Coordinates of C-alpha atoms in Angstrom, one line a residue:
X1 CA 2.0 7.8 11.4
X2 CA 5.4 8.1 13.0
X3 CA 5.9 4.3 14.1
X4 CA 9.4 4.1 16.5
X5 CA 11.5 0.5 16.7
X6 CA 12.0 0.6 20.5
X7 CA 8.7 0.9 22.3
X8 CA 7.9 -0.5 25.5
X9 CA 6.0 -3.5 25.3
X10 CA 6.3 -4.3 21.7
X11 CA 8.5 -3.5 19.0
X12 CA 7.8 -1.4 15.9
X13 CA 7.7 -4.0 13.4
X14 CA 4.9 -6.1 15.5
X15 CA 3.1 -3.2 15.4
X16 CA 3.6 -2.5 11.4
X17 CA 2.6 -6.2 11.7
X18 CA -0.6 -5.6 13.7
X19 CA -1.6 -2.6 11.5
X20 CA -1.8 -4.6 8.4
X21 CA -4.2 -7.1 10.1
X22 CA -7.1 -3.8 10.6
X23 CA -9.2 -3.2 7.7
X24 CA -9.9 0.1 7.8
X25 CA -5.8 1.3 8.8
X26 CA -4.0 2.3 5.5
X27 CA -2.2 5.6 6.6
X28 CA 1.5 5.8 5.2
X29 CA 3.5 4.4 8.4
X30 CA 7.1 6.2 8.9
X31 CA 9.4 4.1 10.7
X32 CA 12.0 5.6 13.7
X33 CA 14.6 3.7 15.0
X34 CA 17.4 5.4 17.6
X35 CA 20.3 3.2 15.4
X36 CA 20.5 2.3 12.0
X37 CA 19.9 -1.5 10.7
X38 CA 19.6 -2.2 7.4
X39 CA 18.0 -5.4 8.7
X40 CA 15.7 -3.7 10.5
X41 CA 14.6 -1.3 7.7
X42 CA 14.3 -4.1 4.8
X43 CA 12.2 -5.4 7.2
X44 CA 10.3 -2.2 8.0
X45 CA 9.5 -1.7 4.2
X46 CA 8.4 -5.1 3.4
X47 CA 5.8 -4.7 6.3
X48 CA 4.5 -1.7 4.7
X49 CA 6.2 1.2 6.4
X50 CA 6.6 4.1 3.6
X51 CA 10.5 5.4 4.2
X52 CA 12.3 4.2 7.4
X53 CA 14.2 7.4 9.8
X54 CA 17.2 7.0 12.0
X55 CA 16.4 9.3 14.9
X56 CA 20.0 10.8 14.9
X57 CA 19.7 11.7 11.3
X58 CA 16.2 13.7 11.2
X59 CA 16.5 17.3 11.0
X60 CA 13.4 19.6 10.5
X61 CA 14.2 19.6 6.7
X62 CA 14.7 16.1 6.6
X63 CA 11.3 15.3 8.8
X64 CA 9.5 17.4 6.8
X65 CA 10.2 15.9 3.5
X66 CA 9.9 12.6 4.5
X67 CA 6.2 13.5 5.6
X68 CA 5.3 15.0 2.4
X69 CA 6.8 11.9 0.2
X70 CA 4.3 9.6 2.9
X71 CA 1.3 12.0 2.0
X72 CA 2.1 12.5 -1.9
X73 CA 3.1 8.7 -1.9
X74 CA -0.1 7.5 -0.2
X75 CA -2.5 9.6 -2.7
X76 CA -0.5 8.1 -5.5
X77 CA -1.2 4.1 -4.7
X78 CA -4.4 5.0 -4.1
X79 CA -5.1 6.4 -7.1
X80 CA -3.3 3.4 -8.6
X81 CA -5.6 1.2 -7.2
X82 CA -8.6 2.5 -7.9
X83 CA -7.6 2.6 -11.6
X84 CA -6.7 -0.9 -11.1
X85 CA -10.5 -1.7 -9.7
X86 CA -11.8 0.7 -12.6
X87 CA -10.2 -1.8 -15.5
X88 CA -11.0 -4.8 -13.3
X89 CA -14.1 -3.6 -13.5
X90 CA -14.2 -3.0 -17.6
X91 CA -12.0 -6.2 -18.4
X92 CA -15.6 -7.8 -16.5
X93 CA -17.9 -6.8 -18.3
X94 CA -15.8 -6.8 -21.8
X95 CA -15.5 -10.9 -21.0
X96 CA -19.3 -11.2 -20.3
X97 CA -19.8 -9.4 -23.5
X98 CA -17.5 -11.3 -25.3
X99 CA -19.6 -14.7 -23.3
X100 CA -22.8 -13.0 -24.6
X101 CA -22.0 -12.9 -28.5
X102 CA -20.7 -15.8 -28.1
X103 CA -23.4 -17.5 -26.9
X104 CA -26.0 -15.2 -29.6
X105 CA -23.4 -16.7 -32.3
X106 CA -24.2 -20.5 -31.2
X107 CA -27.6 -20.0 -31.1
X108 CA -27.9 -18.8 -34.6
X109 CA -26.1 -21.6 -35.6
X110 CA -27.9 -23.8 -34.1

């Protein structure tokens, strides 16, 4: 998603605000702004936007790149996370293993 700064009823980071809030929204978000802020752009990032564009900057080149970083950073993180879910997962049932001998253990002793 190209996401501008300046829009009419709302500004850009309400929107990157909003976005967060739907469950089923987790496109990379590209952030346009017509004059360069660093303000503006920390603030961008840290409410999820993927790389932050100054309109007067963006060339074809420059566009295109930035799209393809958005796309190849996207498939990353999510492949991130679903390792992260997969160990989750394994570090779960390792513990209720671990819970199981235990318990096998203190019933022989007992």
């Amino acid at each position: 998603m190209l996401l501008d700064y300046n829009l009419p009823d709302i500004d850009g980071l309400e929107v990157l605000s909003e976005l967060s809030q739907i469950k089923n929204f987790d496109g990379p978000v590209i952030f346009l702004t017509g004059q360069g802020s660093e303000t503006v752009a920390v603030q961008a990032m840290k409410a999820g936007a993927v790389d932050y564009l100054v309109k007067s900057d963006i060339s074809q080149e420059v566009l295109s790149r930035t799209v393809q970083y958005a796309i190849e950073k996207k498939s990353t993180d999510d492949k991130l996370k679903a390792y992260v879910e997969e160990l989750e997962r394994a570090n779960q049932t390792i513990i209720e293993q671990q819970k199981s001998m235990i318990e096998e253990e203190r019933l022989k002793v007992i």
